[in-house]
Short mmCIF file of C-alpha atoms in Angstrom, two decimals:
data_model
loop_
_atom_site.label_atom_id
_atom_site.label_comp_id
_atom_site.label_asym_id
_atom_site.label_seq_id
_atom_site.Cartn_x
_atom_site.Cartn_y
_atom_site.Cartn_z
CA SER A 20 66.73 144.41 160.65
CA THR A 21 66.39 148.08 159.82
CA ALA A 22 65.80 151.07 162.09
CA GLN A 23 65.81 154.89 162.08
CA MET A 24 68.80 156.45 163.78
CA ASN A 25 69.51 160.18 163.62
CA GLN A 26 66.96 160.38 160.79
CA LYS A 27 68.93 157.83 158.75
CA GLU A 28 67.79 154.41 157.77
CA CYS A 29 70.32 151.88 159.06
CA PHE A 30 70.98 148.16 159.10
CA LEU A 31 70.98 146.75 162.69
CA TYR A 32 72.99 143.71 163.68
CA THR A 33 72.69 142.21 167.20
CA ARG A 34 74.55 139.36 168.86
CA SER A 35 74.09 137.91 172.40
CA MET A 36 77.04 136.89 174.55
CA LEU A 37 77.57 135.40 178.07
CA SER A 38 74.22 133.62 178.22
CA ASP A 39 72.19 136.66 177.11
CA GLN A 40 73.68 138.87 179.81
CA LEU A 41 75.55 140.90 177.22
CA ARG A 42 74.23 142.00 173.85
CA ILE A 43 76.25 143.68 171.14
CA VAL A 44 74.39 145.93 168.72
CA SER A 45 75.95 147.14 165.44
CA TYR A 46 74.44 149.44 162.82
CA PHE A 47 75.39 150.49 159.30
CA ASP A 48 74.18 153.33 157.18
CA LYS A 49 71.97 151.68 154.57
CA ARG A 50 72.49 154.39 151.98
CA GLY A 51 76.27 154.32 152.25
CA THR A 52 76.37 150.56 152.02
CA ASN A 53 74.32 150.53 148.82
CA GLU A 54 76.56 153.18 147.28
CA ASN A 55 79.70 151.15 148.08
CA LEU A 56 78.15 148.01 146.60
CA ILE A 57 77.19 149.84 143.40
CA GLN A 58 80.70 151.29 143.05
CA THR A 59 82.20 147.85 143.55
CA LEU A 60 79.95 146.33 140.88
CA GLN A 61 80.78 149.16 138.50
CA ARG A 62 84.52 148.62 138.97
CA LEU A 63 84.11 144.87 138.51
CA THR A 64 82.13 145.39 135.30
CA LEU A 65 84.79 147.77 134.01
CA TYR A 66 87.56 145.28 134.75
CA ILE A 67 85.63 142.50 132.96
CA LEU A 68 85.10 144.71 129.89
CA ILE A 69 88.79 145.63 129.80
CA LEU A 70 89.76 141.96 130.12
CA LEU A 71 87.36 140.96 127.35
CA GLY A 72 88.76 143.70 125.14
CA CYS A 73 92.32 142.47 125.69
CA ILE A 74 91.32 138.91 124.95
CA GLY A 75 89.54 140.02 121.78
CA ALA A 76 92.53 142.04 120.62
CA ILE A 77 94.93 139.15 121.23
CA THR A 78 92.60 136.70 119.49
CA TYR A 79 92.20 138.99 116.49
CA GLY A 80 95.94 139.47 116.22
CA LEU A 81 96.61 135.73 116.36
CA SER A 82 93.87 134.93 113.85
CA LYS A 83 95.23 137.51 111.41
CA LYS A 84 98.73 136.11 111.83
CA VAL A 85 97.52 132.59 111.05
CA ALA A 86 94.98 133.50 108.38
CA ARG A 87 97.09 136.00 106.44
CA PRO A 88 99.39 133.35 104.83
CA ILE A 89 96.33 131.34 103.80
CA GLU A 90 94.67 134.44 102.35
CA GLU A 91 97.80 135.30 100.41
CA LEU A 92 98.03 131.68 99.19
CA LEU A 93 94.41 131.75 98.04
CA LYS A 94 95.04 134.99 96.16
CA ASP A 95 97.97 133.48 94.29
CA ILE A 96 96.93 129.91 93.51
CA LYS A 97 94.35 128.30 91.33
CA VAL A 98 94.28 124.65 90.27
CA ASN A 99 93.38 123.68 86.73
CA GLU A 100 92.18 120.24 85.57
CA ALA A 101 95.71 119.05 84.81
CA GLY A 102 96.76 119.70 88.38
CA ASP A 103 98.93 122.70 87.50
CA VAL A 104 99.08 125.61 89.91
CA ILE A 105 98.28 128.93 88.18
CA ARG A 106 97.52 132.50 89.36
CA SER A 107 93.84 133.06 90.11
CA GLU A 108 92.05 135.56 87.87
CA GLU A 109 88.47 134.46 88.43
CA SER A 110 85.84 135.71 90.84
CA GLU A 111 86.09 134.99 94.53
CA SER A 112 82.78 133.16 94.65
CA GLU A 113 84.37 129.94 95.87
CA GLY A 114 85.03 129.60 99.58
CA ASP A 115 88.56 129.42 100.90
CA ILE A 116 88.12 125.86 102.13
CA GLU A 117 86.72 124.74 98.78
CA ILE A 118 89.69 126.22 96.92
CA LEU A 119 92.14 124.47 99.25
CA ARG A 120 90.20 121.20 98.99
CA SER A 121 90.29 121.40 95.20
CA PHE A 122 94.01 122.13 95.29
CA ILE A 123 94.80 119.19 97.60
CA THR A 124 92.56 116.80 95.62
CA SER A 125 94.27 117.75 92.39
CA LEU A 126 97.71 117.21 93.94
CA GLN A 127 96.62 113.78 95.16
CA GLU A 128 95.38 112.80 91.71
CA THR A 129 98.57 114.07 90.07
CA THR A 130 100.73 112.17 92.57
CA LYS A 131 98.71 109.00 92.00
CA LYS A 132 99.14 109.39 88.23
CA HIS A 133 102.89 109.80 88.58
CA VAL A 134 103.12 106.75 90.86
CA GLU A 135 101.20 104.63 88.33
CA GLU A 136 103.42 105.82 85.47
CA ASN A 137 106.54 105.08 87.51
CA TYR A 138 105.23 101.60 88.35
CA LYS A 139 104.57 100.87 84.66
CA MET A 140 108.09 101.99 83.80
CA GLN A 141 109.53 99.70 86.49
CA VAL A 142 107.50 96.75 85.18
CA GLN A 143 108.70 97.41 81.65
CA LEU A 144 112.28 97.70 82.82
CA ARG A 145 111.92 94.45 84.79
CA ASP A 146 110.54 92.64 81.73
CA ILE A 147 113.34 93.96 79.55
CA THR A 148 115.90 92.85 82.13
CA ILE A 149 114.36 89.40 82.39
CA LYS A 150 114.36 89.04 78.63
CA ALA A 151 118.02 90.06 78.47
CA TYR A 152 118.91 87.42 81.06
CA GLU A 153 116.90 84.75 79.26
CA ASN A 154 118.77 85.42 76.04
CA CYS A 155 122.15 84.78 77.67
CA ILE A 156 123.82 81.67 76.24
CA ASN A 157 127.30 80.79 77.27
CA PRO A 158 129.51 81.37 74.21
CA HIS A 159 132.03 78.83 75.54
CA PHE A 160 129.39 76.12 75.43
CA LEU A 161 128.48 77.02 71.86
CA PHE A 162 132.14 77.13 70.80
CA ASN A 163 132.88 73.74 72.42
CA THR A 164 129.80 72.21 70.82
CA LEU A 165 130.76 73.44 67.35
CA GLN A 166 134.28 72.14 67.88
CA MET A 167 132.86 68.78 68.89
CA LEU A 168 130.69 68.74 65.78
CA ARG A 169 133.74 69.38 63.63
CA ILE A 170 135.62 66.49 65.24
CA LEU A 171 132.66 64.13 64.96
CA ASN A 172 132.23 65.07 61.34
CA GLU A 173 135.89 64.36 60.63
CA MET A 174 135.47 60.99 62.35
CA GLU A 175 132.37 60.41 60.22
CA GLU A 176 130.22 59.87 63.29
CA LYS A 177 127.07 60.80 61.39
CA LYS A 178 124.69 59.53 64.04
CA SER A 179 126.40 61.53 66.77
CA VAL A 180 126.55 64.62 64.58
CA SER A 181 122.83 64.37 63.91
CA GLU A 182 122.09 63.91 67.60
CA VAL A 183 124.17 66.93 68.62
CA ILE A 184 122.57 69.14 65.96
CA THR A 185 119.10 68.05 67.07
CA CYS A 186 119.85 68.74 70.73
CA LEU A 187 121.43 72.12 69.94
CA SER A 188 118.50 73.21 67.78
CA ASN A 189 116.09 72.18 70.56
CA LEU A 190 118.09 74.29 73.04
CA PHE A 191 117.89 77.36 70.82
CA ARG A 192 114.20 76.84 70.07
CA PHE A 193 113.41 76.58 73.77
CA ASN A 194 115.43 79.69 74.56
CA LEU A 195 113.68 81.71 71.84
CA GLU A 196 110.16 80.88 73.03
CA GLN A 197 108.36 84.00 74.28
CA ARG A 198 107.42 82.63 77.69
CA LYS A 199 108.38 83.69 81.19
CA LEU A 200 107.13 80.58 82.95
CA VAL A 201 107.18 77.01 81.72
CA PRO A 202 106.28 73.65 83.29
CA LEU A 203 109.22 72.13 85.10
CA SER A 204 108.87 69.15 82.77
CA ALA A 205 109.66 71.44 79.78
CA GLU A 206 112.66 72.88 81.61
CA VAL A 207 113.91 69.35 82.36
CA ASP A 208 113.41 68.27 78.73
CA ASN A 209 115.55 71.22 77.69
CA ILE A 210 118.21 70.16 80.20
CA ARG A 211 118.22 66.63 78.81
CA ASN A 212 119.22 68.08 75.42
CA TYR A 213 122.07 69.96 77.07
CA LEU A 214 123.21 66.93 79.09
CA LYS A 215 123.22 64.73 75.97
CA ILE A 216 125.68 67.13 74.35
CA ILE A 217 127.86 67.10 77.48
CA ASP A 218 127.70 63.30 77.55
CA LEU A 219 129.01 63.13 73.98
CA ARG A 220 131.80 65.58 74.85
CA PHE A 221 132.97 63.62 77.91
CA HIS A 222 132.42 60.17 76.34
CA ASP A 223 132.39 57.61 79.21
CA ARG A 224 133.41 60.09 81.93
CA PHE A 225 130.02 61.66 82.50
CA SER A 226 126.72 60.55 84.02
CA TYR A 227 123.62 62.30 85.34
CA GLN A 228 120.41 61.48 87.17
CA ILE A 229 117.14 63.44 87.38
CA MET A 230 114.98 62.67 90.42
CA ILE A 231 111.81 64.77 90.30
CA PRO A 232 108.30 63.37 91.07
CA ASP A 233 105.60 63.70 88.43
CA GLU A 234 103.48 66.03 90.60
CA VAL A 235 106.44 68.41 90.88
CA MET A 236 107.05 68.25 87.12
CA ASN A 237 103.67 69.93 86.58
CA LEU A 238 104.64 73.06 88.53
CA TYR A 239 105.62 76.20 86.65
CA VAL A 240 109.10 77.73 86.94
CA PRO A 241 111.01 80.55 85.22
CA LYS A 242 112.35 79.42 81.87
CA PHE A 243 116.07 78.67 81.50
CA ILE A 244 117.05 78.35 85.18
CA LEU A 245 118.79 74.94 85.20
CA GLN A 246 121.15 75.14 82.23
CA PRO A 247 123.28 78.08 83.55
CA ILE A 248 123.83 76.24 86.85
CA ILE A 249 124.77 72.99 85.16
CA GLU A 250 127.09 74.95 82.85
CA ASN A 251 128.88 76.20 85.97
CA SER A 252 129.38 72.62 87.17
CA VAL A 253 130.76 71.52 83.81
CA THR A 254 132.97 74.59 83.25
CA HIS A 255 134.37 75.02 86.76
CA GLY A 256 133.73 71.78 88.65
CA PHE A 257 134.82 69.31 85.94
CA SER A 258 137.57 71.31 84.22
CA GLU A 259 140.37 69.62 86.21
CA LYS A 260 138.62 66.35 87.00
CA THR A 261 139.97 63.19 85.33
CA ASP A 262 137.65 60.54 86.73
CA LEU A 263 133.87 60.14 86.43
CA CYS A 264 131.92 63.42 86.46
CA ARG A 265 128.38 63.24 87.82
CA ILE A 266 125.42 65.62 88.15
CA ASP A 267 122.25 64.91 90.13
CA ILE A 268 119.11 67.05 89.80
CA VAL A 269 116.51 66.72 92.57
CA GLY A 270 113.16 68.50 92.84
CA GLU A 271 110.83 68.45 95.83
CA ILE A 272 108.33 70.52 97.79
CA VAL A 273 109.64 71.73 101.15
CA GLN A 274 107.51 73.90 103.46
CA ASN A 275 105.20 75.08 100.65
CA GLU A 276 108.13 75.98 98.39
CA LEU A 277 109.55 74.29 95.33
CA VAL A 278 113.21 73.45 95.95
CA ILE A 279 115.40 72.29 93.07
CA ILE A 280 118.85 70.95 93.94
CA VAL A 281 121.71 70.59 91.47
CA LYS A 282 124.64 68.59 92.86
CA ASP A 283 127.95 67.73 91.23
CA ASN A 284 131.06 65.81 92.29
CA GLY A 285 133.49 68.38 90.91
CA THR A 286 136.50 69.96 92.57
CA GLY A 287 134.41 72.29 94.70
CA ILE A 288 134.91 75.98 95.52
CA SER A 289 137.45 77.65 97.79
CA HIS A 290 136.14 79.06 101.05
CA GLU A 291 136.92 82.66 100.04
CA LYS A 292 135.18 82.37 96.67
CA LEU A 293 132.21 80.59 98.22
CA GLU A 294 131.71 83.39 100.75
CA SER A 295 131.98 85.97 97.97
CA LEU A 296 129.37 84.14 95.89
CA LYS A 297 126.99 83.81 98.84
CA LYS A 298 127.25 87.54 99.62
CA MET A 299 126.59 88.39 95.98
CA LEU A 300 123.53 86.14 95.85
CA ALA A 301 122.17 87.40 99.18
CA SER A 302 122.46 91.03 98.10
CA GLY A 303 120.94 90.36 94.67
CA GLY A 304 124.02 91.60 92.86
CA ALA A 305 123.56 93.02 89.41
CA TYR A 306 124.21 91.03 86.29
CA SER A 307 127.75 90.88 84.98
CA GLU A 308 129.52 88.85 82.32
CA LYS A 309 131.57 87.09 84.98
CA SER A 310 128.48 85.83 86.81
CA ILE A 311 126.31 84.70 83.92
CA GLY A 312 125.38 81.46 85.70
CA LEU A 313 124.31 81.65 89.33
CA ASN A 314 123.74 85.39 89.34
CA ASN A 315 121.68 85.16 86.16
CA VAL A 316 119.24 82.68 87.68
CA ASN A 317 119.22 84.32 91.10
CA THR A 318 118.48 87.79 89.70
CA ARG A 319 115.67 86.59 87.42
CA ILE A 320 113.97 84.70 90.25
CA LYS A 321 114.12 87.73 92.55
CA LEU A 322 112.80 90.01 89.81
CA ILE A 323 109.83 87.70 89.20
CA TYR A 324 108.97 86.54 92.73
CA GLY A 325 110.68 88.95 95.13
CA SER A 326 113.72 88.92 97.39
CA LYS A 327 112.44 86.04 99.52
CA TYR A 328 113.29 83.55 96.76
CA GLY A 329 116.43 82.88 94.77
CA VAL A 330 119.55 80.72 94.74
CA ASP A 331 122.01 79.56 97.38
CA ILE A 332 125.24 77.58 97.02
CA PHE A 333 127.16 75.20 99.28
CA ASN A 334 130.20 72.98 99.10
CA GLY A 335 129.45 69.27 99.16
CA GLU A 336 130.09 67.12 102.22
CA LYS A 337 133.14 65.47 100.66
CA THR A 338 133.60 67.10 97.26
CA GLY A 339 131.72 69.06 94.63
CA THR A 340 129.10 71.77 95.06
CA GLN A 341 125.38 71.92 95.69
CA VAL A 342 123.14 74.69 94.35
CA MET A 343 119.63 75.12 95.75
CA ILE A 344 116.90 77.02 93.92
CA TYR A 345 113.91 78.30 95.92
CA ILE A 346 110.70 79.14 94.05
CA PRO A 347 107.09 79.60 95.22
CA ILE A 348 104.67 76.86 94.20
CA CYS A 349 102.83 77.77 91.00
CA SER A 350 100.53 75.06 89.66
CA GLU A 351 99.02 77.05 86.77
CA LYS A 352 100.21 79.67 84.34
CA LYS A 353 98.63 83.12 84.47
CA GLU A 354 97.74 84.86 81.23
CA ASP A 355 100.02 87.83 81.84
CA GLU A 356 102.98 85.61 82.53
CA HIS A 357 103.40 84.25 79.02
CA GLU A 358 102.85 87.41 77.00
CA GLU A 359 105.56 88.54 74.64
CA LEU A 360 107.91 91.07 76.16
#
């Protein structure tokens, strides 16, 4: 409550104690209290203004520190249609964000263009590499065949000479065909020509068997993948063998993959050389003249289908070697897979 004391308007404050037997009365000068409150509010307002000013100054300084590099970048760059960065000489009508967006978009398009060009170059290089591998024919085989023809001619074995020439011409014609993929039946027919020549070379010491179901024969495989492997068996496995030499070719579908197995009863491979060959095949070693057989086929398969597929080699249970070719199942030929390289 308020009251007049000594001609001053005061605030009165009363409080009862000891069951209303004692009453405490306090008074405050109303004018002085209002003045103190106003001064306190003024100081508080001043402090808030100073604090806001400091915050504004700090914010302005930070924004200038962050924005200045962008402003300098915008003054110096301009993106043309080709994606080249040039110095800006045009009006500043475009917003900063629009200029940066145009710059980033152009860089993305340029990067995409370069990626596409690089991919095309890799495809071309892959096709050239595949073609180079396909054109590999063992010169030893050709030399031995020509030598055999000379001997047969001297012996006047006209029928055998004619048969060898026919088989050899069929081999070359098949190898020169501009196809990446062929039906397995065509690949096997080509191998029969090769095996007939080997049979004539070895006389009665050679036999072979091809065990591939008809439904597997219709699948497509990379051209010229069996002959290099069989050449390895003849050149290395049978070179020191004096009794019957035998090759078995098996084709089957295992876990949604085409698996072709070439087995021989040759002298086999030493443990050290076998491990070296397996490491080379697993790593996809590059082509070399000393690995024209297994590595040739393995590299071509990986180039066409990817690293999941390829060739593996094992020693036989008792003697000889066993080569396994893994290829994805392909029941029809795509248009882009038989174009000329």
